[in-house]
PDB file of C-alpha atoms in Angstrom:
ATOM      1  CA  MET A   1      -8.371   1.188  32.748  1.00  0.00           C
ATOM      2  CA  SER A   2      -6.677  -1.374  30.429  1.00  0.00           C
ATOM      3  CA  THR A   3      -5.076  -2.932  33.480  1.00  0.00           C
ATOM      4  CA  GLN A   4      -8.398  -2.886  35.310  1.00  0.00           C
ATOM      5  CA  LEU A   5     -10.411  -4.368  32.419  1.00  0.00           C
ATOM      6  CA  SER A   6      -7.918  -7.131  31.731  1.00  0.00           C
ATOM      7  CA  LYS A   7      -7.814  -7.933  35.463  1.00  0.00           C
ATOM      8  CA  LEU A   8     -11.614  -8.003  35.649  1.00  0.00           C
ATOM      9  CA  CYS A   9     -11.698 -10.433  32.736  1.00  0.00           C
ATOM     10  CA  ALA A  10      -8.959 -12.603  34.243  1.00  0.00           C
ATOM     11  CA  ASP A  11     -10.684 -12.658  37.637  1.00  0.00           C
ATOM     12  CA  HIS A  12     -13.976 -13.611  35.999  1.00  0.00           C
ATOM     13  CA  LEU A  13     -12.278 -16.398  34.058  1.00  0.00           C
ATOM     14  CA  ARG A  14     -10.775 -17.788  37.264  1.00  0.00           C
ATOM     15  CA  VAL A  15     -14.096 -17.601  39.129  1.00  0.00           C
ATOM     16  CA  SER A  16     -16.074 -19.229  36.313  1.00  0.00           C
ATOM     17  CA  PHE A  17     -13.477 -22.001  35.971  1.00  0.00           C
ATOM     18  CA  ASN A  18     -13.598 -22.690  39.696  1.00  0.00           C
ATOM     19  CA  ALA A  19     -17.401 -22.785  39.612  1.00  0.00           C
ATOM     20  CA  LEU A  20     -17.317 -25.168  36.655  1.00  0.00           C
ATOM     21  CA  THR A  21     -14.645 -27.592  37.878  1.00  0.00           C
ATOM     22  CA  GLY A  22     -13.959 -26.857  41.543  1.00  0.00           C
ATOM     23  CA  GLU A  23     -10.307 -26.287  40.587  1.00  0.00           C
ATOM     24  CA  LYS A  24      -8.159 -23.161  40.474  1.00  0.00           C
ATOM     25  CA  LEU A  25      -6.775 -21.389  37.422  1.00  0.00           C
ATOM     26  CA  LYS A  26      -3.542 -19.514  38.089  1.00  0.00           C
ATOM     27  CA  ALA A  27      -3.723 -15.739  37.765  1.00  0.00           C
ATOM     28  CA  SER A  28      -0.645 -15.790  35.496  1.00  0.00           C
ATOM     29  CA  HIS A  29      -2.417 -18.212  33.152  1.00  0.00           C
ATOM     30  CA  ALA A  30      -5.680 -16.287  33.203  1.00  0.00           C
ATOM     31  CA  VAL A  31      -4.125 -12.940  32.226  1.00  0.00           C
ATOM     32  CA  GLN A  32      -2.286 -14.531  29.276  1.00  0.00           C
ATOM     33  CA  LEU A  33      -5.484 -16.152  27.996  1.00  0.00           C
ATOM     34  CA  VAL A  34      -7.292 -12.829  28.359  1.00  0.00           C
ATOM     35  CA  ALA A  35      -4.526 -11.054  26.418  1.00  0.00           C
ATOM     36  CA  ALA A  36      -4.888 -13.573  23.591  1.00  0.00           C
ATOM     37  CA  PHE A  37      -8.662 -13.058  23.649  1.00  0.00           C
ATOM     38  CA  PHE A  38      -8.052  -9.353  22.945  1.00  0.00           C
ATOM     39  CA  GLY A  39      -5.563 -10.215  20.173  1.00  0.00           C
ATOM     40  CA  TYR A  40      -2.220  -9.821  21.958  1.00  0.00           C
ATOM     41  CA  LYS A  41       0.624 -12.322  22.072  1.00  0.00           C
ATOM     42  CA  SER A  42       1.273 -11.497  25.734  1.00  0.00           C
ATOM     43  CA  HIS A  43      -0.240  -9.586  28.635  1.00  0.00           C
ATOM     44  CA  ALA A  44       2.759  -7.249  28.581  1.00  0.00           C
ATOM     45  CA  ALA A  45       1.942  -6.332  24.972  1.00  0.00           C
ATOM     46  CA  LEU A  46      -1.648  -5.566  25.980  1.00  0.00           C
ATOM     47  CA  LEU A  47      -0.509  -3.215  28.761  1.00  0.00           C
ATOM     48  CA  ALA A  48       2.022  -1.524  26.455  1.00  0.00           C
ATOM     49  CA  ASP A  49      -0.595  -0.608  23.826  1.00  0.00           C
ATOM     50  CA  HIS A  50      -1.303   3.059  24.594  1.00  0.00           C
ATOM     51  CA  LYS A  51      -2.519   3.902  21.070  1.00  0.00           C
ATOM     52  CA  TYR A  52      -5.508   1.548  21.124  1.00  0.00           C
ATOM     53  CA  PRO A  53      -6.117   0.633  24.792  1.00  0.00           C
ATOM     54  CA  ILE A  54      -8.806  -1.961  25.420  1.00  0.00           C
ATOM     55  CA  ASP A  55     -10.706   0.428  27.696  1.00  0.00           C
ATOM     56  CA  LEU A  56     -11.976   2.055  24.472  1.00  0.00           C
ATOM     57  CA  LEU A  57     -13.894  -1.143  23.766  1.00  0.00           C
ATOM     58  CA  GLU A  58     -17.083   0.609  24.860  1.00  0.00           C
ATOM     59  CA  GLU A  59     -16.739   2.806  21.732  1.00  0.00           C
ATOM     60  CA  ALA A  60     -16.196  -0.082  19.307  1.00  0.00           C
ATOM     61  CA  TYR A  61     -18.806  -1.052  16.725  1.00  0.00           C
ATOM     62  CA  ILE A  62     -17.351  -4.519  16.138  1.00  0.00           C
ATOM     63  CA  PHE A  63     -15.374  -6.791  18.461  1.00  0.00           C
ATOM     64  CA  ILE A  64     -13.761  -9.975  17.125  1.00  0.00           C
ATOM     65  CA  PRO A  65     -12.295 -12.186  19.884  1.00  0.00           C
ATOM     66  CA  ASN A  66      -9.145 -13.944  18.726  1.00  0.00           C
ATOM     67  CA  VAL A  67     -10.042 -17.570  19.388  1.00  0.00           C
ATOM     68  CA  GLU A  68      -7.158 -18.843  17.270  1.00  0.00           C
ATOM     69  CA  LEU A  69      -4.621 -16.908  19.355  1.00  0.00           C
ATOM     70  CA  ILE A  70      -6.146 -18.315  22.564  1.00  0.00           C
ATOM     71  CA  GLU A  71      -5.492 -21.775  21.140  1.00  0.00           C
ATOM     72  CA  VAL A  72      -1.872 -20.867  20.386  1.00  0.00           C
ATOM     73  CA  ARG A  73      -1.282 -19.419  23.859  1.00  0.00           C
ATOM     74  CA  ARG A  74      -2.755 -22.390  25.727  1.00  0.00           C
ATOM     75  CA  LYS A  75      -0.360 -24.686  23.852  1.00  0.00           C
ATOM     76  CA  ASN A  76       2.592 -22.574  24.987  1.00  0.00           C
ATOM     77  CA  LEU A  77       1.571 -22.201  28.646  1.00  0.00           C
ATOM     78  CA  SER A  78       2.892 -24.917  30.934  1.00  0.00           C
ATOM     79  CA  LEU A  79       0.937 -26.639  33.704  1.00  0.00           C
ATOM     80  CA  LEU A  80      -2.494 -25.524  32.552  1.00  0.00           C
ATOM     81  CA  PRO A  81      -5.373 -27.473  34.104  1.00  0.00           C
ATOM     82  CA  VAL A  82      -6.105 -30.560  32.024  1.00  0.00           C
ATOM     83  CA  ASN A  83      -9.851 -29.898  32.121  1.00  0.00           C
ATOM     84  CA  LEU A  84      -9.603 -26.269  30.952  1.00  0.00           C
ATOM     85  CA  PRO A  85     -12.537 -25.473  28.618  1.00  0.00           C
ATOM     86  CA  THR A  86     -11.932 -25.231  24.885  1.00  0.00           C
ATOM     87  CA  SER A  87     -10.651 -21.985  23.375  1.00  0.00           C
ATOM     88  CA  ILE A  88     -14.025 -21.155  21.864  1.00  0.00           C
ATOM     89  CA  ASP A  89     -15.731 -21.743  25.230  1.00  0.00           C
ATOM     90  CA  ILE A  90     -13.225 -19.450  26.956  1.00  0.00           C
ATOM     91  CA  ALA A  91     -13.946 -16.779  24.345  1.00  0.00           C
ATOM     92  CA  LYS A  92     -17.702 -17.210  24.792  1.00  0.00           C
ATOM     93  CA  GLU A  93     -17.389 -16.839  28.570  1.00  0.00           C
ATOM     94  CA  LEU A  94     -15.318 -13.671  28.294  1.00  0.00           C
ATOM     95  CA  ALA A  95     -17.542 -12.194  25.579  1.00  0.00           C
ATOM     96  CA  SER A  96     -20.638 -12.790  27.697  1.00  0.00           C
ATOM     97  CA  PHE A  97     -18.948 -11.162  30.667  1.00  0.00           C
ATOM     98  CA  LEU A  98     -18.068  -8.041  28.656  1.00  0.00           C
ATOM     99  CA  ALA A  99     -21.599  -7.717  27.297  1.00  0.00           C
ATOM    100  CA  ASN A 100     -23.409  -8.507  30.561  1.00  0.00           C
ATOM    101  CA  GLU A 101     -21.279  -6.084  32.564  1.00  0.00           C
ATOM    102  CA  GLN A 102     -21.744  -3.423  29.863  1.00  0.00           C
ATOM    103  CA  HIS A 103     -18.064  -3.073  29.095  1.00  0.00           C
ATOM    104  CA  THR A 104     -19.015  -3.086  25.423  1.00  0.00           C
ATOM    105  CA  SER A 105     -22.100  -2.778  23.255  1.00  0.00           C
ATOM    106  CA  ALA A 106     -20.198  -3.843  20.129  1.00  0.00           C
ATOM    107  CA  ASP A 107     -21.457  -6.493  17.740  1.00  0.00           C
ATOM    108  CA  ILE A 108     -19.346  -9.507  18.797  1.00  0.00           C
ATOM    109  CA  TRP A 109     -18.244 -11.799  15.962  1.00  0.00           C
ATOM    110  CA  LEU A 110     -17.336 -15.076  17.625  1.00  0.00           C
ATOM    111  CA  HIS A 111     -16.031 -18.012  15.632  1.00  0.00           C
ATOM    112  CA  GLU A 112     -13.281 -20.617  16.003  1.00  0.00           C
ATOM    113  CA  SER A 113     -11.731 -19.415  12.726  1.00  0.00           C
ATOM    114  CA  PHE A 114     -11.988 -15.806  11.585  1.00  0.00           C
ATOM    115  CA  GLU A 115     -11.230 -16.841   8.011  1.00  0.00           C
ATOM    116  CA  THR A 116     -14.151 -19.274   8.094  1.00  0.00           C
ATOM    117  CA  TYR A 117     -16.369 -16.550   9.550  1.00  0.00           C
ATOM    118  CA  CYS A 118     -15.431 -14.266   6.661  1.00  0.00           C
ATOM    119  CA  LEU A 119     -16.224 -16.948   4.083  1.00  0.00           C
ATOM    120  CA  GLU A 120     -19.427 -18.288   5.610  1.00  0.00           C
ATOM    121  CA  THR A 121     -20.953 -15.178   7.179  1.00  0.00           C
ATOM    122  CA  LEU A 122     -19.337 -11.812   6.457  1.00  0.00           C
ATOM    123  CA  LEU A 123     -19.042 -12.069   2.672  1.00  0.00           C
ATOM    124  CA  VAL A 124     -22.445 -13.737   2.367  1.00  0.00           C
ATOM    125  CA  ASN A 125     -24.081 -10.944   4.362  1.00  0.00           C
ATOM    126  CA  CYS A 126     -22.303  -8.318   2.249  1.00  0.00           C
ATOM    127  CA  GLN A 127     -23.223  -9.823  -1.124  1.00  0.00           C
ATOM    128  CA  ASP A 128     -25.881  -7.208  -1.931  1.00  0.00           C
ATOM    129  CA  LEU A 129     -23.353  -4.430  -1.316  1.00  0.00           C
ATOM    130  CA  ILE A 130     -20.730  -6.252  -3.394  1.00  0.00           C
ATOM    131  CA  ASP A 131     -23.180  -6.755  -6.269  1.00  0.00           C
ATOM    132  CA  ASP A 132     -24.082  -3.072  -6.120  1.00  0.00           C
ATOM    133  CA  GLN A 133     -20.430  -2.081  -6.493  1.00  0.00           C
ATOM    134  CA  LEU A 134     -20.006  -4.552  -9.383  1.00  0.00           C
ATOM    135  CA  SER A 135     -23.186  -3.445 -11.155  1.00  0.00           C
ATOM    136  CA  GLY A 136     -21.258  -1.495 -13.795  1.00  0.00           C
ATOM    137  CA  VAL A 137     -19.197  -4.559 -14.714  1.00  0.00           C
ATOM    138  CA  MET A 138     -22.319  -6.741 -14.683  1.00  0.00           C
ATOM    139  CA  ALA A 139     -23.901  -4.389 -17.226  1.00  0.00           C
ATOM    140  CA  GLU A 140     -21.083  -5.232 -19.669  1.00  0.00           C
ATOM    141  CA  THR A 141     -22.248  -8.859 -19.780  1.00  0.00           C
ATOM    142  CA  ASN A 142     -25.462 -10.420 -21.061  1.00  0.00           C
ATOM    143  CA  ALA A 143     -26.064 -12.323 -17.811  1.00  0.00           C
ATOM    144  CA  GLY A 144     -28.076 -12.127 -14.646  1.00  0.00           C
ATOM    145  CA  PHE A 145     -26.181 -12.692 -11.401  1.00  0.00           C
ATOM    146  CA  TRP A 146     -28.337 -14.392  -8.791  1.00  0.00           C
ATOM    147  CA  ASN A 147     -26.044 -17.073  -7.339  1.00  0.00           C
ATOM    148  CA  GLN A 148     -23.736 -16.707  -4.346  1.00  0.00           C
ATOM    149  CA  PRO A 149     -20.075 -16.707  -5.479  1.00  0.00           C
ATOM    150  CA  TRP A 150     -17.507 -19.067  -3.967  1.00  0.00           C
ATOM    151  CA  TYR A 151     -14.877 -16.935  -2.265  1.00  0.00           C
ATOM    152  CA  GLU A 152     -11.236 -17.532  -1.477  1.00  0.00           C
ATOM    153  CA  ILE A 153      -9.443 -15.524   1.196  1.00  0.00           C
ATOM    154  CA  GLU A 154      -6.200 -14.210  -0.286  1.00  0.00           C
ATOM    155  CA  SER A 155      -4.926 -12.483   2.843  1.00  0.00           C
ATOM    156  CA  ILE A 156      -5.831 -11.217   6.299  1.00  0.00           C
ATOM    157  CA  GLU A 157      -3.397  -8.427   7.203  1.00  0.00           C
ATOM    158  CA  ASN A 158      -3.246  -7.316  10.830  1.00  0.00           C
ATOM    159  CA  LYS A 159      -1.777  -3.852  10.302  1.00  0.00           C
ATOM    160  CA  VAL A 160      -1.023  -1.279  12.990  1.00  0.00           C
ATOM    161  CA  ASP A 161      -4.137   0.835  12.407  1.00  0.00           C
ATOM    162  CA  GLU A 162      -6.478  -1.580  10.673  1.00  0.00           C
ATOM    163  CA  LEU A 163      -7.324  -5.154   9.840  1.00  0.00           C
ATOM    164  CA  VAL A 164      -7.558  -5.739   6.082  1.00  0.00           C
ATOM    165  CA  ILE A 165      -9.174  -8.734   4.391  1.00  0.00           C
ATOM    166  CA  THR A 166      -8.697  -9.457   0.690  1.00  0.00           C
ATOM    167  CA  ALA A 167     -10.927 -12.057  -0.944  1.00  0.00           C
ATOM    168  CA  SER A 168     -11.389 -13.099  -4.571  1.00  0.00           C
ATOM    169  CA  ALA A 169     -14.080 -14.956  -6.461  1.00  0.00           C
ATOM    170  CA  LYS A 170     -15.741 -15.650  -9.778  1.00  0.00           C
ATOM    171  CA  HIS A 171     -19.304 -14.432 -10.144  1.00  0.00           C
ATOM    172  CA  GLU A 172     -20.968 -16.815 -12.589  1.00  0.00           C
ATOM    173  CA  GLY A 173     -24.179 -15.492 -14.097  1.00  0.00           C
ATOM    174  CA  GLU A 174     -26.918 -16.992 -16.217  1.00  0.00           C
ATOM    175  CA  PRO A 175     -26.965 -15.778 -19.867  1.00  0.00           C
ATOM    176  CA  LEU A 176     -29.987 -13.733 -20.897  1.00  0.00           C
ATOM    177  CA  ASP A 177     -31.487 -14.613 -24.268  1.00  0.00           C
ATOM    178  CA  ASP A 178     -32.545 -11.067 -25.083  1.00  0.00           C
ATOM    179  CA  LYS A 179     -28.951  -9.804 -25.332  1.00  0.00           C
ATOM    180  CA  PRO A 180     -26.052 -10.909 -27.577  1.00  0.00           C
ATOM    181  CA  PHE A 181     -23.481 -12.952 -25.681  1.00  0.00           C
ATOM    182  CA  SER A 182     -20.751 -10.758 -24.186  1.00  0.00           C
ATOM    183  CA  GLY A 183     -19.610 -12.845 -21.246  1.00  0.00           C
ATOM    184  CA  ASP A 184     -21.400 -14.336 -18.251  1.00  0.00           C
ATOM    185  CA  THR A 185     -18.625 -14.453 -15.623  1.00  0.00           C
ATOM    186  CA  ILE A 186     -16.940 -11.723 -13.594  1.00  0.00           C
ATOM    187  CA  ASP A 187     -13.547 -12.037 -11.882  1.00  0.00           C
ATOM    188  CA  PHE A 188     -13.385  -9.760  -8.851  1.00  0.00           C
ATOM    189  CA  GLN A 189     -11.695  -8.907  -5.569  1.00  0.00           C
ATOM    190  CA  VAL A 190     -13.187  -7.627  -2.338  1.00  0.00           C
ATOM    191  CA  HIS A 191     -11.176  -5.529   0.112  1.00  0.00           C
ATOM    192  CA  ILE A 192     -12.626  -5.084   3.603  1.00  0.00           C
ATOM    193  CA  SER A 193     -10.861  -2.821   6.089  1.00  0.00           C
ATOM    194  CA  PHE A 194     -11.594  -2.538   9.804  1.00  0.00           C
ATOM    195  CA  PRO A 195     -10.223   0.683  11.375  1.00  0.00           C
ATOM    196  CA  ARG A 196      -8.869  -0.173  14.811  1.00  0.00           C
ATOM    197  CA  ILE A 197     -10.156   1.565  17.953  1.00  0.00           C
ATOM    198  CA  ALA A 198      -9.727  -0.737  20.983  1.00  0.00           C
ATOM    199  CA  GLY A 199      -6.968  -3.259  21.400  1.00  0.00           C
ATOM    200  CA  ARG A 200      -6.157  -5.505  18.470  1.00  0.00           C
ATOM    201  CA  ARG A 201      -9.728  -6.688  17.896  1.00  0.00           C
ATOM    202  CA  GLY A 202     -12.055  -3.753  18.559  1.00  0.00           C
ATOM    203  CA  PHE A 203     -13.017  -1.817  15.422  1.00  0.00           C
ATOM    204  CA  TYR A 204     -15.186   0.902  13.984  1.00  0.00           C
ATOM    205  CA  ASP A 205     -17.619  -0.205  11.292  1.00  0.00           C
ATOM    206  CA  PHE A 206     -15.851  -1.717   8.280  1.00  0.00           C
ATOM    207  CA  ASP A 207     -15.319  -0.283   4.767  1.00  0.00           C
ATOM    208  CA  LEU A 208     -15.800  -2.519   1.728  1.00  0.00           C
ATOM    209  CA  GLU A 209     -14.610  -2.092  -1.864  1.00  0.00           C
ATOM    210  CA  ALA A 210     -15.278  -4.544  -4.703  1.00  0.00           C
ATOM    211  CA  VAL A 211     -13.499  -4.277  -8.076  1.00  0.00           C
ATOM    212  CA  GLY A 212     -13.775  -6.649 -11.020  1.00  0.00           C
ATOM    213  CA  SER A 213     -13.783  -7.230 -14.748  1.00  0.00           C
ATOM    214  CA  VAL A 214     -15.578  -9.465 -17.224  1.00  0.00           C
ATOM    215  CA  ASN A 215     -13.867 -12.822 -17.645  1.00  0.00           C
ATOM    216  CA  ASP A 216     -12.961 -13.102 -21.337  1.00  0.00           C
ATOM    217  CA  ASP A 217     -11.751 -16.711 -21.425  1.00  0.00           C
ATOM    218  CA  TRP A 218     -14.562 -17.408 -23.885  1.00  0.00           C
ATOM    219  CA  VAL A 219     -12.994 -15.053 -26.472  1.00  0.00           C
ATOM    220  CA  ASP A 220     -10.879 -16.595 -29.256  1.00  0.00           C
ATOM    221  CA  PRO A 221      -7.222 -16.026 -28.168  1.00  0.00           C
ATOM    222  CA  ALA A 222      -6.334 -14.931 -31.701  1.00  0.00           C
ATOM    223  CA  LEU A 223      -9.002 -12.252 -31.544  1.00  0.00           C
ATOM    224  CA  LYS A 224      -7.803 -11.086 -28.130  1.00  0.00           C
ATOM    225  CA  TYR A 225      -4.221 -10.849 -29.389  1.00  0.00           C
ATOM    226  CA  SER A 226      -5.343  -9.015 -32.487  1.00  0.00           C
ATOM    227  CA  ALA A 227      -7.363  -6.584 -30.392  1.00  0.00           C
ATOM    228  CA  GLN A 228      -4.376  -5.955 -28.138  1.00  0.00           C
ATOM    229  CA  GLN A 229      -2.179  -5.273 -31.151  1.00  0.00           C
ATOM    230  CA  SER A 230      -4.702  -2.802 -32.529  1.00  0.00           C
ATOM    231  CA  VAL A 231      -4.416  -0.828 -29.289  1.00  0.00           C
ATOM    232  CA  ASP A 232      -0.626  -0.893 -29.151  1.00  0.00           C
ATOM    233  CA  THR A 233       0.310  -0.462 -32.830  1.00  0.00           C
ATOM    234  CA  GLY A 234       1.508   3.077 -32.100  1.00  0.00           C
ATOM    235  CA  SER A 235       4.898   1.699 -30.956  1.00  0.00           C
ATOM    236  CA  PRO A 236       6.294  -1.659 -32.096  1.00  0.00           C
ATOM    237  CA  LEU A 237       9.221  -1.189 -29.693  1.00  0.00           C
ATOM    238  CA  ALA A 238       6.894  -0.777 -26.709  1.00  0.00           C
ATOM    239  CA  ILE A 239       5.052  -3.950 -27.754  1.00  0.00           C
ATOM    240  CA  GLU A 240       8.288  -5.949 -27.870  1.00  0.00           C
ATOM    241  CA  LEU A 241       9.375  -4.607 -24.487  1.00  0.00           C
ATOM    242  CA  GLY A 242       5.955  -5.318 -22.966  1.00  0.00           C
ATOM    243  CA  ILE A 243       5.347  -1.772 -21.752  1.00  0.00           C
ATOM    244  CA  THR A 244       3.128   1.130 -22.791  1.00  0.00           C
ATOM    245  CA  ASN A 245       4.134   3.996 -25.047  1.00  0.00           C
ATOM    246  CA  GLU A 246       3.939   6.364 -22.066  1.00  0.00           C
ATOM    247  CA  GLU A 247       6.303   4.170 -20.036  1.00  0.00           C
ATOM    248  CA  LEU A 248       8.730   3.938 -22.976  1.00  0.00           C
ATOM    249  CA  GLU A 249       8.848   7.733 -23.199  1.00  0.00           C
ATOM    250  CA  GLU A 250       9.942   7.903 -19.551  1.00  0.00           C
ATOM    251  CA  LEU A 251      12.995   5.712 -20.166  1.00  0.00           C
ATOM    252  CA  ASP A 252      16.526   6.875 -21.054  1.00  0.00           C
ATOM    253  CA  TYR A 253      18.306   4.461 -23.430  1.00  0.00           C
ATOM    254  CA  GLU A 254      20.778   4.047 -26.286  1.00  0.00           C
ATOM    255  CA  VAL A 255      20.239   1.942 -29.418  1.00  0.00           C
ATOM    256  CA  TYR A 256      23.004  -0.121 -31.043  1.00  0.00           C
ATOM    257  CA  GLU A 257      22.834  -2.003 -34.327  1.00  0.00           C
ATOM    258  CA  ASN A 258      23.859  -5.637 -34.536  1.00  0.00           C
ATOM    259  CA  ALA A 259      24.866  -5.798 -38.219  1.00  0.00           C
ATOM    260  CA  SER A 260      27.060  -7.715 -40.633  1.00  0.00           C
ATOM    261  CA  ASN A 261      30.173  -6.229 -42.277  1.00  0.00           C
ATOM    262  CA  ASP A 262      28.152  -5.327 -45.356  1.00  0.00           C
ATOM    263  CA  GLY A 263      25.536  -3.469 -43.317  1.00  0.00           C
ATOM    264  CA  LEU A 264      22.830  -6.105 -43.002  1.00  0.00           C
ATOM    265  CA  ILE A 265      21.069  -5.448 -39.684  1.00  0.00           C
ATOM    266  CA  TYR A 266      20.296  -8.599 -37.700  1.00  0.00           C
ATOM    267  CA  ASP A 267      18.661  -6.914 -34.712  1.00  0.00           C
ATOM    268  CA  TYR A 268      19.118  -4.058 -32.255  1.00  0.00           C
ATOM    269  CA  VAL A 269      20.483  -3.853 -28.720  1.00  0.00           C
ATOM    270  CA  ILE A 270      18.720  -1.458 -26.360  1.00  0.00           C
ATOM    271  CA  GLN A 271      20.943  -0.280 -23.498  1.00  0.00           C
ATOM    272  CA  PHE A 272      18.963   1.355 -20.689  1.00  0.00           C
ATOM    273  CA  SER A 273      20.569   3.907 -18.383  1.00  0.00           C
ATOM    274  CA  GLN A 274      21.122   2.869 -14.769  1.00  0.00           C
ATOM    275  CA  HIS A 275      19.371   6.080 -13.736  1.00  0.00           C
ATOM    276  CA  ASN A 276      15.975   4.853 -14.950  1.00  0.00           C
ATOM    277  CA  ASP A 277      13.179   3.986 -12.494  1.00  0.00           C
ATOM    278  CA  PRO A 278      13.969   0.421 -11.266  1.00  0.00           C
ATOM    279  CA  GLU A 279      10.257  -0.418 -10.994  1.00  0.00           C
ATOM    280  CA  LEU A 280       9.755   0.558 -14.632  1.00  0.00           C
ATOM    281  CA  LEU A 281      12.776  -1.461 -15.775  1.00  0.00           C
ATOM    282  CA  ALA A 282      11.420  -4.448 -13.840  1.00  0.00           C
ATOM    283  CA  LYS A 283       8.414  -4.508 -16.208  1.00  0.00           C
ATOM    284  CA  ILE A 284      10.724  -5.361 -19.129  1.00  0.00           C
ATOM    285  CA  SER A 285      11.184  -9.111 -19.312  1.00  0.00           C
ATOM    286  CA  GLY A 286      14.557 -10.296 -20.592  1.00  0.00           C
ATOM    287  CA  LEU A 287      16.876  -7.508 -19.434  1.00  0.00           C
ATOM    288  CA  ASP A 288      20.383  -8.777 -18.742  1.00  0.00           C
ATOM    289  CA  GLU A 289      22.559  -7.758 -15.803  1.00  0.00           C
ATOM    290  CA  TYR A 290      23.693  -4.664 -17.714  1.00  0.00           C
ATOM    291  CA  ASN A 291      20.109  -3.488 -18.353  1.00  0.00           C
ATOM    292  CA  ALA A 292      20.394  -4.400 -22.029  1.00  0.00           C
ATOM    293  CA  ILE A 293      18.038  -6.353 -24.277  1.00  0.00           C
ATOM    294  CA  ARG A 294      17.881  -7.403 -27.932  1.00  0.00           C
ATOM    295  CA  VAL A 295      14.878  -6.440 -30.031  1.00  0.00           C
ATOM    296  CA  SER A 296      13.932  -7.402 -33.559  1.00  0.00           C
ATOM    297  CA  VAL A 297      14.891  -5.535 -36.687  1.00  0.00           C
ATOM    298  CA  ASN A 298      11.249  -4.443 -36.979  1.00  0.00           C
ATOM    299  CA  ALA A 299      11.149  -2.787 -33.550  1.00  0.00           C
ATOM    300  CA  PHE A 300      11.610   0.682 -35.060  1.00  0.00           C
ATOM    301  CA  ASP A 301       9.234   0.297 -37.988  1.00  0.00           C
ATOM    302  CA  GLU A 302       6.608   2.968 -38.389  1.00  0.00           C
ATOM    303  CA  PRO A 303       3.239   1.842 -36.961  1.00  0.00           C
ATOM    304  CA  PRO A 304       0.621   1.104 -39.626  1.00  0.00           C
ATOM    305  CA  SER A 305      -1.800   3.892 -40.420  1.00  0.00           C
ATOM    306  CA  PRO A 306      -5.505   3.185 -39.890  1.00  0.00           C
ATOM    307  CA  PHE A 307      -5.959   4.342 -43.510  1.00  0.00           C
ATOM    308  CA  ASP A 308      -3.696   1.550 -44.804  1.00  0.00           C
ATOM    309  CA  THR A 309      -6.639  -0.837 -44.787  1.00  0.00           C
ATOM    310  CA  LEU A 310      -8.968   1.506 -46.709  1.00  0.00           C
TER     311      LEU A 310
END
């Protein structure tokens, strides 16, 4: 069926081009443009996709023609007709054919740039859902969030089984006078995944997840540092290494004194075993090539008791 559907699309493209211009479009050119429309770099790749064949397009909820890939392919094909319609017009013609001939009932998202579509349409339409998922973080502020955030697309990953979009934004609210100020801006990310069903661009309905935190740039840096210290005072060594107490307990290491002849300790050298988790060691900034690092003479002091200030 994949062969049949791609051929039907290619034949329709050739017929419509002939009707529009009176000229002929080569079959070899038409099938490559159709493959790009479905998200493939070549017609051979389209035919080789047995996991997500395009004949399953009739089961898709969403179909996103790859206009950008059509543009790439037409630049690489030689001897194309000079009056060939634009890439977006080719995509519109093929999308209309699929819908009119009932090869798909999917919602077709057609735009020259998918990234632009995400920024201008998809994320805007999903804002109520995003706000609902961020409602807990919003409650930590003293602001009302009524404005549309300005998004930035961090990545669009075309994975084997899904298309994944990651976007980030600041949600700037308006402070409410009836609550003490506790922040009016949220930093957040949105992850949207499209499970693949037909070809490279036919999907089930998408899943969306929004995660964020209150932007605390308004807080005095000295207060933030002090607050961080109050959390981490259980282990001065962990603070110096930049890791948590739990991560420190997972590490195997030896401690060596760097002292004068009369016993005055200048600092300590921590030598970590090569058998430690490399990802955990990578969190420690300043390790030398032998997995060693110097720490201050106070690194092994007892943490202050909360009763010391009473």
